[in-house]
Amino acid sequence: MKVAVIRKGHFNAAHRLFRPDWSDEMNREVFGICSHPNYHGHNYEFDVRVTGEVNPETGIVIDLKKLKELIEVHVELPFDHKNLNVDCPEFADRIPTAENICIEIYRRLRGEIPPEMDLHIRLSETPRNFVEFPA
Ligand code: NI
């Protein structure tokens, strides 16, 4: 019997969506206000969904305290109150869009979750805009 267990995470971070090889006008056209040269912040909310068999002995899929700690150590502490473009090497040559941040959260947690369990991330940049990986 498989059950999905979800833990919510949160961080505040700044970013700018731009390509240095494009003009400010071109960046503005493609990325809109998220391309503002002096950066801006978002209150990022995310759901980490782990799906697996319920252990018949314990009645649980994954220890939520353990999952909370993994999220803190691997996602919240590294990203919270950071400028994603400047402070996080993962985004030195990858634009910190919601899509790329969501993939990065997945990458950071995938190795920490038992391989027989499925992992899925939903990242919200605003209450109305969110992305999911895997799609
Ligand atoms: Ni933005």
JSON list of C-alpha atoms and ligand atoms in Angstrom, two decimals:
[
{"chain": "A", "resi": 1, "resn": "MET", "atom": "CA", "xyz": [0.00, 0.00, 0.00]},
{"chain": "A", "resi": 2, "resn": "LYS", "atom": "CA", "xyz": [1.70, 3.20, -1.18]},
{"chain": "A", "resi": 3, "resn": "VAL", "atom": "CA", "xyz": [1.11, 6.53, 0.53]},
{"chain": "A", "resi": 4, "resn": "ALA", "atom": "CA", "xyz": [2.43, 10.02, -0.30]},
{"chain": "A", "resi": 5, "resn": "VAL", "atom": "CA", "xyz": [3.91, 11.96, 2.64]},
{"chain": "A", "resi": 6, "resn": "ILE", "atom": "CA", "xyz": [4.30, 15.71, 2.20]},
{"chain": "A", "resi": 7, "resn": "ARG", "atom": "CA", "xyz": [6.43, 18.16, 4.13]},
{"chain": "A", "resi": 8, "resn": "LYS", "atom": "CA", "xyz": [6.28, 21.90, 3.43]},
{"chain": "A", "resi": 9, "resn": "GLY", "atom": "CA", "xyz": [9.43, 24.01, 3.28]},
{"chain": "A", "resi": 10, "resn": "HIS", "atom": "CA", "xyz": [10.12, 27.71, 2.96]},
{"chain": "A", "resi": 11, "resn": "PHE", "atom": "CA", "xyz": [12.89, 30.18, 2.19]},
{"chain": "A", "resi": 12, "resn": "ASN", "atom": "CA", "xyz": [13.23, 33.84, 1.26]},
{"chain": "A", "resi": 13, "resn": "ALA", "atom": "CA", "xyz": [15.69, 34.63, -1.49]},
{"chain": "A", "resi": 14, "resn": "ALA", "atom": "CA", "xyz": [16.62, 37.22, -4.08]},
{"chain": "A", "resi": 15, "resn": "HIS", "atom": "CA", "xyz": [17.21, 36.59, -7.75]},
{"chain": "A", "resi": 16, "resn": "ARG", "atom": "CA", "xyz": [17.43, 38.16, -11.15]},
{"chain": "A", "resi": 17, "resn": "LEU", "atom": "CA", "xyz": [16.47, 36.42, -14.36]},
{"chain": "A", "resi": 18, "resn": "PHE", "atom": "CA", "xyz": [18.81, 37.52, -17.10]},
{"chain": "A", "resi": 19, "resn": "ARG", "atom": "CA", "xyz": [21.35, 36.41, -19.63]},
{"chain": "A", "resi": 20, "resn": "PRO", "atom": "CA", "xyz": [24.52, 38.51, -19.55]},
{"chain": "A", "resi": 21, "resn": "ASP", "atom": "CA", "xyz": [24.95, 37.98, -23.29]},
{"chain": "A", "resi": 22, "resn": "TRP", "atom": "CA", "xyz": [21.62, 39.71, -23.94]},
{"chain": "A", "resi": 23, "resn": "SER", "atom": "CA", "xyz": [20.84, 43.42, -23.77]},
{"chain": "A", "resi": 24, "resn": "ASP", "atom": "CA", "xyz": [18.77, 44.79, -20.86]},
{"chain": "A", "resi": 25, "resn": "GLU", "atom": "CA", "xyz": [15.91, 45.32, -23.34]},
{"chain": "A", "resi": 26, "resn": "MET", "atom": "CA", "xyz": [16.02, 41.70, -24.54]},
{"chain": "A", "resi": 27, "resn": "ASN", "atom": "CA", "xyz": [16.16, 40.42, -20.95]},
{"chain": "A", "resi": 28, "resn": "ARG", "atom": "CA", "xyz": [13.23, 42.61, -20.02]},
{"chain": "A", "resi": 29, "resn": "GLU", "atom": "CA", "xyz": [11.26, 41.35, -23.00]},
{"chain": "A", "resi": 30, "resn": "VAL", "atom": "CA", "xyz": [11.82, 37.67, -22.13]},
{"chain": "A", "resi": 31, "resn": "PHE", "atom": "CA", "xyz": [11.92, 37.70, -18.32]},
{"chain": "A", "resi": 32, "resn": "GLY", "atom": "CA", "xyz": [9.70, 40.72, -17.54]},
{"chain": "A", "resi": 33, "resn": "ILE", "atom": "CA", "xyz": [10.01, 42.39, -14.14]},
{"chain": "A", "resi": 34, "resn": "CYS", "atom": "CA", "xyz": [12.03, 39.43, -12.79]},
{"chain": "A", "resi": 35, "resn": "SER", "atom": "CA", "xyz": [14.86, 40.83, -14.93]},
{"chain": "A", "resi": 36, "resn": "HIS", "atom": "CA", "xyz": [15.14, 44.07, -12.91]},
{"chain": "A", "resi": 37, "resn": "PRO", "atom": "CA", "xyz": [18.92, 44.74, -12.70]},
{"chain": "A", "resi": 38, "resn": "ASN", "atom": "CA", "xyz": [19.03, 45.34, -8.92]},
{"chain": "A", "resi": 39, "resn": "TYR", "atom": "CA", "xyz": [17.47, 41.99, -8.01]},
{"chain": "A", "resi": 40, "resn": "HIS", "atom": "CA", "xyz": [14.24, 41.38, -6.04]},
{"chain": "A", "resi": 41, "resn": "GLY", "atom": "CA", "xyz": [12.99, 38.82, -3.55]},
{"chain": "A", "resi": 42, "resn": "HIS", "atom": "CA", "xyz": [10.40, 36.07, -3.37]},
{"chain": "A", "resi": 43, "resn": "ASN", "atom": "CA", "xyz": [8.94, 34.16, -0.44]},
{"chain": "A", "resi": 44, "resn": "TYR", "atom": "CA", "xyz": [9.45, 30.67, -1.84]},
{"chain": "A", "resi": 45, "resn": "GLU", "atom": "CA", "xyz": [7.21, 27.89, -0.55]},
{"chain": "A", "resi": 46, "resn": "PHE", "atom": "CA", "xyz": [7.72, 24.29, -1.54]},
{"chain": "A", "resi": 47, "resn": "ASP", "atom": "CA", "xyz": [6.22, 20.86, -0.98]},
{"chain": "A", "resi": 48, "resn": "VAL", "atom": "CA", "xyz": [8.43, 17.79, -0.80]},
{"chain": "A", "resi": 49, "resn": "ARG", "atom": "CA", "xyz": [6.36, 14.70, -1.57]},
{"chain": "A", "resi": 50, "resn": "VAL", "atom": "CA", "xyz": [7.79, 11.28, -0.77]},
{"chain": "A", "resi": 51, "resn": "THR", "atom": "CA", "xyz": [5.81, 8.26, -1.94]},
{"chain": "A", "resi": 52, "resn": "GLY", "atom": "CA", "xyz": [6.47, 4.76, -0.70]},
{"chain": "A", "resi": 53, "resn": "GLU", "atom": "CA", "xyz": [5.12, 1.63, 0.93]},
{"chain": "A", "resi": 54, "resn": "VAL", "atom": "CA", "xyz": [3.76, 1.91, 4.46]},
{"chain": "A", "resi": 55, "resn": "ASN", "atom": "CA", "xyz": [6.09, -0.08, 6.70]},
{"chain": "A", "resi": 56, "resn": "PRO", "atom": "CA", "xyz": [3.85, -2.76, 8.27]},
{"chain": "A", "resi": 57, "resn": "GLU", "atom": "CA", "xyz": [5.85, -2.69, 11.48]},
{"chain": "A", "resi": 58, "resn": "THR", "atom": "CA", "xyz": [5.80, 1.09, 12.10]},
{"chain": "A", "resi": 59, "resn": "GLY", "atom": "CA", "xyz": [2.82, 2.22, 10.02]},
{"chain": "A", "resi": 60, "resn": "ILE", "atom": "CA", "xyz": [4.87, 5.02, 8.45]},
{"chain": "A", "resi": 61, "resn": "VAL", "atom": "CA", "xyz": [6.46, 5.65, 5.04]},
{"chain": "A", "resi": 62, "resn": "ILE", "atom": "CA", "xyz": [9.27, 7.98, 6.13]},
{"chain": "A", "resi": 63, "resn": "ASP", "atom": "CA", "xyz": [10.13, 9.63, 9.44]},
{"chain": "A", "resi": 64, "resn": "LEU", "atom": "CA", "xyz": [8.79, 13.19, 9.11]},
{"chain": "A", "resi": 65, "resn": "LYS", "atom": "CA", "xyz": [11.32, 14.49, 11.62]},
{"chain": "A", "resi": 66, "resn": "LYS", "atom": "CA", "xyz": [14.11, 13.08, 9.46]},
{"chain": "A", "resi": 67, "resn": "LEU", "atom": "CA", "xyz": [12.51, 14.57, 6.32]},
{"chain": "A", "resi": 68, "resn": "LYS", "atom": "CA", "xyz": [12.21, 17.97, 8.06]},
{"chain": "A", "resi": 69, "resn": "GLU", "atom": "CA", "xyz": [15.93, 17.86, 8.92]},
{"chain": "A", "resi": 70, "resn": "LEU", "atom": "CA", "xyz": [16.93, 16.88, 5.36]},
{"chain": "A", "resi": 71, "resn": "ILE", "atom": "CA", "xyz": [14.95, 19.82, 3.99]},
{"chain": "A", "resi": 72, "resn": "GLU", "atom": "CA", "xyz": [16.50, 22.23, 6.47]},
{"chain": "A", "resi": 73, "resn": "VAL", "atom": "CA", "xyz": [20.07, 21.12, 5.87]},
{"chain": "A", "resi": 74, "resn": "HIS", "atom": "CA", "xyz": [19.97, 20.64, 2.10]},
{"chain": "A", "resi": 75, "resn": "VAL", "atom": "CA", "xyz": [17.54, 23.34, 0.94]},
{"chain": "A", "resi": 76, "resn": "GLU", "atom": "CA", "xyz": [16.46, 25.90, 3.53]},
{"chain": "A", "resi": 77, "resn": "LEU", "atom": "CA", "xyz": [19.80, 26.73, 5.12]},
{"chain": "A", "resi": 78, "resn": "PRO", "atom": "CA", "xyz": [21.70, 27.00, 1.79]},
{"chain": "A", "resi": 79, "resn": "PHE", "atom": "CA", "xyz": [19.01, 29.15, 0.10]},
{"chain": "A", "resi": 80, "resn": "ASP", "atom": "CA", "xyz": [17.37, 31.20, 2.86]},
{"chain": "A", "resi": 81, "resn": "HIS", "atom": "CA", "xyz": [18.22, 34.94, 2.77]},
{"chain": "A", "resi": 82, "resn": "LYS", "atom": "CA", "xyz": [20.60, 34.41, -0.14]},
{"chain": "A", "resi": 83, "resn": "ASN", "atom": "CA", "xyz": [20.98, 36.07, -3.49]},
{"chain": "A", "resi": 84, "resn": "LEU", "atom": "CA", "xyz": [20.59, 32.97, -5.63]},
{"chain": "A", "resi": 85, "resn": "ASN", "atom": "CA", "xyz": [22.55, 34.41, -8.57]},
{"chain": "A", "resi": 86, "resn": "VAL", "atom": "CA", "xyz": [25.49, 35.57, -6.47]},
{"chain": "A", "resi": 87, "resn": "ASP", "atom": "CA", "xyz": [25.64, 33.25, -3.45]},
{"chain": "A", "resi": 88, "resn": "CYS", "atom": "CA", "xyz": [24.73, 29.85, -4.89]},
{"chain": "A", "resi": 89, "resn": "PRO", "atom": "CA", "xyz": [27.28, 28.24, -7.25]},
{"chain": "A", "resi": 90, "resn": "GLU", "atom": "CA", "xyz": [24.53, 26.09, -8.81]},
{"chain": "A", "resi": 91, "resn": "PHE", "atom": "CA", "xyz": [23.13, 29.24, -10.38]},
{"chain": "A", "resi": 92, "resn": "ALA", "atom": "CA", "xyz": [26.40, 30.78, -11.53]},
{"chain": "A", "resi": 93, "resn": "ASP", "atom": "CA", "xyz": [25.71, 29.53, -15.06]},
{"chain": "A", "resi": 94, "resn": "ARG", "atom": "CA", "xyz": [22.04, 28.53, -14.75]},
{"chain": "A", "resi": 95, "resn": "ILE", "atom": "CA", "xyz": [19.29, 31.14, -14.54]},
{"chain": "A", "resi": 96, "resn": "PRO", "atom": "CA", "xyz": [17.51, 30.82, -11.14]},
{"chain": "A", "resi": 97, "resn": "THR", "atom": "CA", "xyz": [14.01, 30.50, -12.58]},
{"chain": "A", "resi": 98, "resn": "ALA", "atom": "CA", "xyz": [11.38, 28.68, -10.53]},
{"chain": "A", "resi": 99, "resn": "GLU", "atom": "CA", "xyz": [11.90, 25.75, -12.92]},
{"chain": "A", "resi": 100, "resn": "ASN", "atom": "CA", "xyz": [15.64, 25.54, -12.28]},
{"chain": "A", "resi": 101, "resn": "ILE", "atom": "CA", "xyz": [15.28, 26.07, -8.52]},
{"chain": "A", "resi": 102, "resn": "CYS", "atom": "CA", "xyz": [12.70, 23.25, -8.40]},
{"chain": "A", "resi": 103, "resn": "ILE", "atom": "CA", "xyz": [15.06, 20.90, -10.26]},
{"chain": "A", "resi": 104, "resn": "GLU", "atom": "CA", "xyz": [17.89, 21.89, -7.90]},
{"chain": "A", "resi": 105, "resn": "ILE", "atom": "CA", "xyz": [15.77, 21.14, -4.80]},
{"chain": "A", "resi": 106, "resn": "TYR", "atom": "CA", "xyz": [14.98, 17.72, -6.29]},
{"chain": "A", "resi": 107, "resn": "ARG", "atom": "CA", "xyz": [18.66, 17.09, -7.07]},
{"chain": "A", "resi": 108, "resn": "ARG", "atom": "CA", "xyz": [19.71, 18.04, -3.53]},
{"chain": "A", "resi": 109, "resn": "LEU", "atom": "CA", "xyz": [17.17, 15.74, -1.88]},
{"chain": "A", "resi": 110, "resn": "ARG", "atom": "CA", "xyz": [17.08, 12.78, -4.27]},
{"chain": "A", "resi": 111, "resn": "GLY", "atom": "CA", "xyz": [20.26, 11.22, -2.91]},
{"chain": "A", "resi": 112, "resn": "GLU", "atom": "CA", "xyz": [19.04, 11.61, 0.67]},
{"chain": "A", "resi": 113, "resn": "ILE", "atom": "CA", "xyz": [15.72, 9.77, 0.18]},
{"chain": "A", "resi": 114, "resn": "PRO", "atom": "CA", "xyz": [15.72, 5.94, -0.03]},
{"chain": "A", "resi": 115, "resn": "PRO", "atom": "CA", "xyz": [15.88, 5.02, -3.74]},
{"chain": "A", "resi": 116, "resn": "GLU", "atom": "CA", "xyz": [12.77, 2.83, -3.62]},
{"chain": "A", "resi": 117, "resn": "MET", "atom": "CA", "xyz": [10.70, 5.91, -2.71]},
{"chain": "A", "resi": 118, "resn": "ASP", "atom": "CA", "xyz": [9.45, 8.43, -5.29]},
{"chain": "A", "resi": 119, "resn": "LEU", "atom": "CA", "xyz": [10.29, 12.09, -4.83]},
{"chain": "A", "resi": 120, "resn": "HIS", "atom": "CA", "xyz": [8.33, 15.02, -6.22]},
{"chain": "A", "resi": 121, "resn": "ILE", "atom": "CA", "xyz": [8.83, 18.76, -5.64]},
{"chain": "A", "resi": 122, "resn": "ARG", "atom": "CA", "xyz": [6.34, 21.60, -6.04]},
{"chain": "A", "resi": 123, "resn": "LEU", "atom": "CA", "xyz": [7.83, 25.10, -5.76]},
{"chain": "A", "resi": 124, "resn": "SER", "atom": "CA", "xyz": [5.72, 28.25, -5.45]},
{"chain": "A", "resi": 125, "resn": "GLU", "atom": "CA", "xyz": [7.26, 31.61, -6.30]},
{"chain": "A", "resi": 126, "resn": "THR", "atom": "CA", "xyz": [3.99, 33.43, -5.59]},
{"chain": "A", "resi": 127, "resn": "PRO", "atom": "CA", "xyz": [0.70, 32.06, -4.25]},
{"chain": "A", "resi": 128, "resn": "ARG", "atom": "CA", "xyz": [-0.52, 31.81, -7.86]},
{"chain": "A", "resi": 129, "resn": "ASN", "atom": "CA", "xyz": [2.61, 30.62, -9.68]},
{"chain": "A", "resi": 130, "resn": "PHE", "atom": "CA", "xyz": [4.15, 27.24, -9.04]},
{"chain": "A", "resi": 131, "resn": "VAL", "atom": "CA", "xyz": [6.17, 24.59, -10.83]},
{"chain": "A", "resi": 132, "resn": "GLU", "atom": "CA", "xyz": [6.60, 20.85, -10.30]},
{"chain": "A", "resi": 133, "resn": "PHE", "atom": "CA", "xyz": [9.43, 18.40, -10.92]},
{"chain": "A", "resi": 134, "resn": "PRO", "atom": "CA", "xyz": [9.30, 15.69, -12.10]},
{"chain": "A", "resi": 135, "resn": "ALA", "atom": "CA", "xyz": [6.53, 16.98, -14.40]},
{"chain": "B", "resi": 1, "resn": "NI", "atom": "NI", "xyz": [11.39, 36.96, -9.63]}
]
